[in-house]
CSV table of C-alpha atoms in Angstrom, one decimal:
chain,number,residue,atom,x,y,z
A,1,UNK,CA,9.1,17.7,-10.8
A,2,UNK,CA,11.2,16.1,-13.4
A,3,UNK,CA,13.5,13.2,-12.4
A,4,UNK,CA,14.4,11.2,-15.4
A,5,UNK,CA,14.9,12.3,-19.1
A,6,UNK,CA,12.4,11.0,-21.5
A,7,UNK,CA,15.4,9.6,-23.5
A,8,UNK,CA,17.2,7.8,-20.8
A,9,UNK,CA,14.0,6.5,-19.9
A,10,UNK,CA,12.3,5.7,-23.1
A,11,UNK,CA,13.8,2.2,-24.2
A,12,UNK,CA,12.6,-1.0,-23.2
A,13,UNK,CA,15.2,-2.2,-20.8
A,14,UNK,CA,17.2,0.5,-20.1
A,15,UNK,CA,18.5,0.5,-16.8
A,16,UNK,CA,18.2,3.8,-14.8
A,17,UNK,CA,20.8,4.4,-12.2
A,18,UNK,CA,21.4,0.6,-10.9
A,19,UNK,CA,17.4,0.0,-11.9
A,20,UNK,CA,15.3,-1.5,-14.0
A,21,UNK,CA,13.2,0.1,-16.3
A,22,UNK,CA,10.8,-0.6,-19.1
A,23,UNK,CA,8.2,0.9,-21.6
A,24,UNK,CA,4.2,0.2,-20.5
A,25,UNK,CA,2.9,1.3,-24.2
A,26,UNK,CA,-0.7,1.3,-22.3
A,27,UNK,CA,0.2,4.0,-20.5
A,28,UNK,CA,2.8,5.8,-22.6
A,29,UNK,CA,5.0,5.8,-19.2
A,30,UNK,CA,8.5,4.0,-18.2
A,31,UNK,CA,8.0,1.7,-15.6
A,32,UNK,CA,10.8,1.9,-12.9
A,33,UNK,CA,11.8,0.1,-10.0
A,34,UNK,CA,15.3,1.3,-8.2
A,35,UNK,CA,16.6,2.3,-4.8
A,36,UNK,CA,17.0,6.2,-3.0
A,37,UNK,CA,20.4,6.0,-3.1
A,38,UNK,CA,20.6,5.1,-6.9
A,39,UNK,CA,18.3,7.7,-8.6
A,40,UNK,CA,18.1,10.0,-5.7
A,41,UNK,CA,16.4,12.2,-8.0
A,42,UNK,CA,13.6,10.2,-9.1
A,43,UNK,CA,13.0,9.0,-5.2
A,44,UNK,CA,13.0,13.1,-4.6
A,45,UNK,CA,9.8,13.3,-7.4
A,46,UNK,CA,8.3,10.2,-6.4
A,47,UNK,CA,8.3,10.8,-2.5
A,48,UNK,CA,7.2,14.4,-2.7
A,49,UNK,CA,4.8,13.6,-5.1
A,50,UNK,CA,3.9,10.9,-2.2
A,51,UNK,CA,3.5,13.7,0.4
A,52,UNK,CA,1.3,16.1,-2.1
A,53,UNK,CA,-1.0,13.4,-3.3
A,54,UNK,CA,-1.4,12.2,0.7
A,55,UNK,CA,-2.2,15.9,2.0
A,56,UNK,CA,-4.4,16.9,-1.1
A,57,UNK,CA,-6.5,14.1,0.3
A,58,UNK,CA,-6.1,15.0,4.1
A,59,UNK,CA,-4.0,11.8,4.8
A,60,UNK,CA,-0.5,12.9,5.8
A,61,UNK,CA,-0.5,12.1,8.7
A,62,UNK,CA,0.2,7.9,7.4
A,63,UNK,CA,3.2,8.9,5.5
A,64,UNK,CA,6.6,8.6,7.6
A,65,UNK,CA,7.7,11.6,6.5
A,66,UNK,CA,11.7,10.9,7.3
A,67,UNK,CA,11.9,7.6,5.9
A,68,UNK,CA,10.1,9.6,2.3
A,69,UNK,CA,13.5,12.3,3.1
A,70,UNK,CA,15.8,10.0,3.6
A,71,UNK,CA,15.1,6.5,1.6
A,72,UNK,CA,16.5,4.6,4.9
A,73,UNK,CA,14.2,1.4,5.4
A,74,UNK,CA,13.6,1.6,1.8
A,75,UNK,CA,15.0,-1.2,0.0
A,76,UNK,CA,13.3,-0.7,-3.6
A,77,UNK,CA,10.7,1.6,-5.2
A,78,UNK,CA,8.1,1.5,-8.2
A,79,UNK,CA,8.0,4.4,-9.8
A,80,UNK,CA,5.7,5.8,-13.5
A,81,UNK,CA,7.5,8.1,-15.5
A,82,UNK,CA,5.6,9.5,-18.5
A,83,UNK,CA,7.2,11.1,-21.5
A,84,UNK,CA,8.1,14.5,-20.1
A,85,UNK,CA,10.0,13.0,-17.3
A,86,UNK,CA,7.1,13.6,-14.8
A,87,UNK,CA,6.4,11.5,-12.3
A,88,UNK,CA,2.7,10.2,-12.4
A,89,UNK,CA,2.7,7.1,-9.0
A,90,UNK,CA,4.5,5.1,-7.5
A,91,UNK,CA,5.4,3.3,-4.2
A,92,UNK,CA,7.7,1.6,-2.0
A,93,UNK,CA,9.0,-1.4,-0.5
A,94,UNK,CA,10.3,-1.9,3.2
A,95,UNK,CA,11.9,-5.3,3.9
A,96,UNK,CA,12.5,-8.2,4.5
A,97,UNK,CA,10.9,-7.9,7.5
A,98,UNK,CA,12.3,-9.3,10.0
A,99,UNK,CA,9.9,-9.5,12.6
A,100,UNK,CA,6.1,-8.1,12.7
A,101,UNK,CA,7.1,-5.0,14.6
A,102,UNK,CA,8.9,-4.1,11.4
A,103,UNK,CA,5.2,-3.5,9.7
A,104,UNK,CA,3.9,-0.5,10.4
A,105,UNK,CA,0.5,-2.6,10.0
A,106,UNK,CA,1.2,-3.5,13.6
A,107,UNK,CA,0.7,0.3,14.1
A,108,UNK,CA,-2.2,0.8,12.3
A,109,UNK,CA,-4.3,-1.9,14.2
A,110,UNK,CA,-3.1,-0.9,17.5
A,111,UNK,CA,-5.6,-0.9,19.8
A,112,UNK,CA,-8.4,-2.3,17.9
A,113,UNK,CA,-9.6,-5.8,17.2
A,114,UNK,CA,-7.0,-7.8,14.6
A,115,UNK,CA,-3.8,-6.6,15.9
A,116,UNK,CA,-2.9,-9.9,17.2
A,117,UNK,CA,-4.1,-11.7,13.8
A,118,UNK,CA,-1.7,-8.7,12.0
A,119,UNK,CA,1.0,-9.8,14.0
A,120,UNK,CA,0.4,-14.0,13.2
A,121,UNK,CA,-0.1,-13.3,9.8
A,122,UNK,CA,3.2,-11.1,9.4
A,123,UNK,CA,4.9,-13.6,11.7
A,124,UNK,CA,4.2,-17.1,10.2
A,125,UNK,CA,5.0,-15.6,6.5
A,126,UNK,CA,8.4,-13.9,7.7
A,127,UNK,CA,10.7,-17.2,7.1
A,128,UNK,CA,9.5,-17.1,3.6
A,129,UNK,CA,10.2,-13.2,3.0
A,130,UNK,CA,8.1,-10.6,3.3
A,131,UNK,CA,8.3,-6.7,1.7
A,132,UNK,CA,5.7,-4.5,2.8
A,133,UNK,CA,4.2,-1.9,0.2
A,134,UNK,CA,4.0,1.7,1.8
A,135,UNK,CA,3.4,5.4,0.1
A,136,UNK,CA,1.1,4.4,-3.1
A,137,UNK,CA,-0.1,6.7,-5.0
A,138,UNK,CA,-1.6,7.7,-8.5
A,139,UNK,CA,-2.4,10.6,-10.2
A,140,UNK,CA,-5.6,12.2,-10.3
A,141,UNK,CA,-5.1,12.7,-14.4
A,142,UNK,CA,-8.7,10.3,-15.4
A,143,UNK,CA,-6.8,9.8,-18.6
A,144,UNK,CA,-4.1,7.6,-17.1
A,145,UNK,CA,-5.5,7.1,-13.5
A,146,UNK,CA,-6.6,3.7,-13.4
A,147,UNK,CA,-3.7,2.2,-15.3
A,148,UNK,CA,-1.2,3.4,-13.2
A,149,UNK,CA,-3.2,1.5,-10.4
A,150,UNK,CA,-2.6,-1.4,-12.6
A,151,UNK,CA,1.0,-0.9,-12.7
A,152,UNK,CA,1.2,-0.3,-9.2
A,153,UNK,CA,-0.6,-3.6,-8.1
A,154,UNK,CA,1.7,-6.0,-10.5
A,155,UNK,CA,5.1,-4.0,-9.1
A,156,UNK,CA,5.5,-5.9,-5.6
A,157,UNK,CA,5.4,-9.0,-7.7
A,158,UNK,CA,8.2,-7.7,-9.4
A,159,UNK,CA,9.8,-6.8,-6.6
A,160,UNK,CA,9.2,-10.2,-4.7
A,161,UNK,CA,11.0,-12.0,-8.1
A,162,UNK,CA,14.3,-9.7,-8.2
A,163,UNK,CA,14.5,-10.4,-3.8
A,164,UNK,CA,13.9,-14.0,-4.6
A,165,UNK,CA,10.8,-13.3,-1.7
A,166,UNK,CA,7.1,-14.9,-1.3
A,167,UNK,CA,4.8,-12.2,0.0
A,168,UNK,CA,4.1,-8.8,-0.3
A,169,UNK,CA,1.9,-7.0,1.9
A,170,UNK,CA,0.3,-3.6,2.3
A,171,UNK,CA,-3.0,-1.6,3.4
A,172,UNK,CA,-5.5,0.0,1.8
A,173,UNK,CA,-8.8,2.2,2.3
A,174,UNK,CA,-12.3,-0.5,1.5
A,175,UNK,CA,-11.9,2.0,-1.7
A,176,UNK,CA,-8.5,1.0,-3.1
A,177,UNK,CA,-8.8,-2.7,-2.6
A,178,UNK,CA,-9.5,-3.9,-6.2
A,179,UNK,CA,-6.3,-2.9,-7.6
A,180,UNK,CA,-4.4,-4.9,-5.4
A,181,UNK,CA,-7.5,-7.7,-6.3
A,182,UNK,CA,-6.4,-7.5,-10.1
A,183,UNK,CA,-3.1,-8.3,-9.3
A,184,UNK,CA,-4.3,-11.4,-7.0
A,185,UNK,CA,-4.0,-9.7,-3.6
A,186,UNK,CA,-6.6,-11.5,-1.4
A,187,UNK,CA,-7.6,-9.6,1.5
A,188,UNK,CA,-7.0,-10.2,4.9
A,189,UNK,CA,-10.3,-11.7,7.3
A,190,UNK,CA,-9.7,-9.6,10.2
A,191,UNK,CA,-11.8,-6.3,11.1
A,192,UNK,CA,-10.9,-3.1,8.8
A,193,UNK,CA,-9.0,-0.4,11.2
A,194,UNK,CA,-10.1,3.1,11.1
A,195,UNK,CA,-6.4,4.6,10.0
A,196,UNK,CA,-5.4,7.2,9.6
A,197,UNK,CA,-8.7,8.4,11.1
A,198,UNK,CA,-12.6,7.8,11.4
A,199,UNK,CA,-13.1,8.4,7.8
A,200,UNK,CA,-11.6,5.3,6.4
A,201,UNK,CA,-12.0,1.7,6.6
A,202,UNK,CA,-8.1,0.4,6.3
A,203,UNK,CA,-7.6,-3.5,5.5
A,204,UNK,CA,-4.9,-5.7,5.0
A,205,UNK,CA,-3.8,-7.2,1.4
A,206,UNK,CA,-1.5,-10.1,0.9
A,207,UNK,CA,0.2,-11.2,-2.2
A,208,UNK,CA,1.9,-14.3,-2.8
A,209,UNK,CA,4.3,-14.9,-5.3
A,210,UNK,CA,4.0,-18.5,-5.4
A,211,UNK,CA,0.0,-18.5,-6.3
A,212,UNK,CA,-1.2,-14.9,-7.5
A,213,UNK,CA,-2.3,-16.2,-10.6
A,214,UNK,CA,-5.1,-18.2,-9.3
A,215,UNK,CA,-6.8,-14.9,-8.2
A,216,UNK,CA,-5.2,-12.2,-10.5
A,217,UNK,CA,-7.6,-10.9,-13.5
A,218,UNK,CA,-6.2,-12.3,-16.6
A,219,UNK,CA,-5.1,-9.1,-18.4
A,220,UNK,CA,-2.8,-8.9,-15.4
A,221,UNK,CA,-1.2,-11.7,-15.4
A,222,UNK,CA,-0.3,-11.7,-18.9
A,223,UNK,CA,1.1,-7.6,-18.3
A,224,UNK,CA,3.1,-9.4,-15.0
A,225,UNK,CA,4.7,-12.0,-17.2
A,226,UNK,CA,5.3,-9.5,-19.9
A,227,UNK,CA,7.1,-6.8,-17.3
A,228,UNK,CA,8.8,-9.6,-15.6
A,229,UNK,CA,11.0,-10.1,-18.8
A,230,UNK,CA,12.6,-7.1,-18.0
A,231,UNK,CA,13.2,-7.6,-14.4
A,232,UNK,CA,14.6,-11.3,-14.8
């Protein structure tokens, strides 16, 4: 599905809707982050490009399919745009939370051992501004695959600097972990869950604005530093 022009996209800087957007010549895509409600049609390609990417993999089940409809608890997304307008990843950001219940992390853990931890760790970072990172994912295309990971891992940094926020936090398969790892995300030491079913090992990641570097690969910081130039 197209959602944004290759020419409104293609300039560093240019702002989509009431966005921010920017080349990535590594990927030869426009890096976006905006809200639903101003490029509706972008959120349309990302979150059904959200829901086919989940059930091609037989994980739909984790996707809150309403809030992908209506954009309601979401206060930005990342999106990657490559040059024919398509829509290649992205995710998006619920937040501040307000209290752990607001993490659907709380969810995810119910009923097995961590839970409470989930709950201390989302609690005792909440006066310091938490978003939590939902609905990631990449495209399958080899060529670009593991770059748009990349991108994906350094956007809730991005994010966390335009909120004025400290922590980001999301979940991930044992599989998925090292992009958030590039981008400093330190995994949490609590049990892995088995969500969305028996198949998968699920763990917690937390990223903190205030010290990523000290654990983020190199290459990414300097990309995060670069990028934040066009979100500051």
């Amino acid at each position: 599905m197209k959602a944004v022009s290759p020419r409104t996209a293609a300039g560093d800087g240019v702002s989509v809707g009431h966005g921010f957007s920017w080349r990535d010549p590594d990927i030869d895509c426009t890096l976006v982050i905006s809200h639903p409600s101003a490029d509706p049609a972008l959120w349309s390609a990302y979150s059904s490009g959200a829901y086919r990417s989940f059930r091609q993999h037989g994980v739909e089940s984790a996707l809150d399919v309403e809030a992908l409809r209506s954009g309601a608890d979401t206060i930005m997304f990342f999106a990657v745009v490559d040059d024919d307008g398509e829509v290649v990843g992205g995710l998006r950001a619920k937040g501040p939370l307000r209290y752990a219940d607001d993490s659907h992390a709380v969810v995810e853990w119910a009923g097995h051992p961590g839970q409470h931890a989930v709950r201390n760790m989302i609690t005792d970072r909440i006066p310091f501004g938490v978003l939590e990172l939902k609905s990631g994912w990449v495209t399958d295309d080899p060529r670009r695959n593991r770059l748009v990971t990349a991108a994906l891992a350094r956007s809730g940094l991005h994010m966390l600097v335009i909120l004025d926020l400290q922590f980001c936090t999301a979940t991930a398969a044992t599989f998925a972990l090292n992009g958030w790892r590039s981008s400093g995300g330190l995994v949490a030491d609590i049990p892995a869950t088995p969500y969305p079913d028996e198949r998968y090992r699920t763990r917690m990641i937390w990223l903190n604005r205030r010290d990523f570097f000290n654990y983020a690969d190199p290459a990414q910081v300097a990309k995060i530093l670069a990028d934040r130039k066009s979100v500051v």
